[in-house]
Amino acid sequence: RRAQRTAGEATSHRNRWSIDDARTALDVTLAVPEVALLLGRTASAVAGLRAKWRSGALPPALADQLPPYRPADAGPISHPHTEVGDD
């Protein structure tokens, strides 16, 4: 299990998330265990932060500093009043 792989290396038990660490943890191009080992957190802590991010339940101090969650299948953000070639 991923929790067993990361628990022994975790050094930041119950510490608040820094903005930089939270940004790294929310990088979905990285696997949860990979981020956990990189940050000295458990896989459960990283997965929990990602779950709060996806549900819009991040603590206000983090939510104000991090991008909102956008599902990958939502497609690109469109700007209906902008056309190619507008200057």
C-alpha positions as a LaTeX table, in Angstrom:
\begin{tabular}{lrrr}
\hline
Residue & $x$ (\AA) & $y$ (\AA) & $z$ (\AA) \\
\hline
Arg1 & 0.00 & 0.00 & 0.00 \\
Arg2 & 1.12 & 3.53 & $-0.70$ \\
Ala3 & 0.58 & 4.60 & 2.91 \\
Gln4 & 3.08 & 2.01 & 4.08 \\
Arg5 & 5.62 & 3.18 & 1.49 \\
Thr6 & 5.44 & 6.81 & 2.61 \\
Ala7 & 4.73 & 6.67 & 6.35 \\
Gly8 & 8.31 & 5.84 & 7.33 \\
Glu9 & 9.71 & 8.79 & 5.37 \\
Ala10 & 7.17 & 11.35 & 6.57 \\
Thr11 & 8.71 & 14.12 & 8.66 \\
Ser12 & 5.96 & 16.76 & 8.55 \\
His13 & 3.30 & 15.09 & 10.67 \\
Arg14 & 0.47 & 17.49 & 11.49 \\
Asn15 & 2.36 & 20.53 & 10.20 \\
Arg16 & 0.39 & 23.12 & 8.28 \\
Trp17 & 0.84 & 23.11 & 4.53 \\
Ser18 & 3.08 & 25.86 & 3.17 \\
Ile19 & 1.92 & 27.48 & $-0.06$ \\
Asp20 & 4.86 & 26.00 & $-1.98$ \\
Asp21 & 4.30 & 22.50 & $-0.58$ \\
Ala22 & 0.58 & 22.71 & $-1.32$ \\
Arg23 & 1.28 & 23.76 & $-4.92$ \\
Thr24 & 3.56 & 20.75 & $-5.31$ \\
Ala25 & 1.02 & 18.43 & $-3.69$ \\
Leu26 & $-1.71$ & 19.65 & $-6.05$ \\
Asp27 & 0.39 & 19.00 & $-9.15$ \\
Val28 & $-1.67$ & 16.18 & $-10.62$ \\
Thr29 & 1.09 & 15.29 & $-13.09$ \\
Leu30 & 2.89 & 13.76 & $-10.10$ \\
Ala31 & 1.70 & 10.58 & $-8.38$ \\
Val32 & 0.52 & 10.85 & $-4.78$ \\
Pro33 & 3.33 & 8.63 & $-3.36$ \\
Glu34 & 5.93 & 10.56 & $-5.35$ \\
Val35 & 4.75 & 13.90 & $-3.93$ \\
Ala36 & 4.50 & 12.44 & $-0.43$ \\
Leu37 & 8.10 & 11.27 & $-0.47$ \\
Leu38 & 9.28 & 14.53 & $-2.02$ \\
Leu39 & 7.59 & 16.64 & 0.66 \\
Gly40 & 8.10 & 14.38 & 3.66 \\
Arg41 & 4.34 & 13.82 & 4.00 \\
Thr42 & 2.26 & 10.67 & 4.02 \\
Ala43 & 0.37 & 9.64 & 0.92 \\
Ser44 & $-2.80$ & 10.01 & 2.97 \\
Ala45 & $-2.00$ & 13.66 & 3.71 \\
Val46 & $-1.37$ & 14.43 & 0.03 \\
Ala47 & $-4.52$ & 12.58 & $-1.07$ \\
Gly48 & $-6.52$ & 14.39 & 1.62 \\
Leu49 & $-5.29$ & 17.80 & 0.47 \\
Arg50 & $-6.15$ & 16.94 & $-3.14$ \\
Ala51 & $-9.63$ & 15.80 & $-2.08$ \\
Lys52 & $-10.24$ & 19.07 & $-0.23$ \\
Trp53 & $-8.99$ & 20.99 & $-3.28$ \\
Arg54 & $-11.30$ & 19.12 & $-5.65$ \\
Ser55 & $-14.31$ & 19.69 & $-3.37$ \\
Gly56 & $-13.52$ & 23.37 & $-2.81$ \\
Ala57 & $-12.88$ & 22.83 & 0.90 \\
Leu58 & $-9.28$ & 24.06 & 1.23 \\
Pro59 & $-8.57$ & 26.24 & 4.26 \\
Pro60 & $-9.01$ & 29.93 & 3.29 \\
Ala61 & $-5.31$ & 30.70 & 3.76 \\
Leu62 & $-4.45$ & 28.11 & 1.09 \\
Ala63 & $-7.47$ & 28.63 & $-1.15$ \\
Asp64 & $-6.58$ & 32.31 & $-1.58$ \\
Gln65 & $-3.10$ & 31.40 & $-2.83$ \\
Leu66 & $-3.81$ & 28.39 & $-5.05$ \\
Pro67 & $-5.61$ & 27.97 & $-8.36$ \\
Pro68 & $-9.13$ & 26.58 & $-8.20$ \\
Tyr69 & $-9.63$ & 22.97 & $-9.22$ \\
Arg70 & $-10.59$ & 22.52 & $-12.85$ \\
Pro71 & $-11.43$ & 18.98 & $-13.97$ \\
Ala72 & $-9.30$ & 17.81 & $-16.88$ \\
Asp73 & $-12.37$ & 16.98 & $-18.96$ \\
Ala74 & $-13.78$ & 20.51 & $-18.64$ \\
Gly75 & $-11.74$ & 21.60 & $-21.64$ \\
Pro76 & $-9.94$ & 24.88 & $-22.12$ \\
Ile77 & $-11.29$ & 28.09 & $-20.66$ \\
Ser78 & $-13.01$ & 29.96 & $-23.45$ \\
His79 & $-13.19$ & 33.69 & $-23.93$ \\
Pro80 & $-16.31$ & 34.30 & $-26.05$ \\
His81 & $-15.61$ & 37.98 & $-26.72$ \\
Thr82 & $-12.13$ & 37.42 & $-28.10$ \\
Glu83 & $-11.51$ & 36.41 & $-31.67$ \\
Val84 & $-8.28$ & 35.40 & $-33.30$ \\
Gly85 & $-6.71$ & 38.45 & $-34.87$ \\
Asp86 & $-8.32$ & 40.99 & $-32.51$ \\
Asp87 & $-5.86$ & 43.70 & $-31.54$ \\
\hline
\end{tabular}
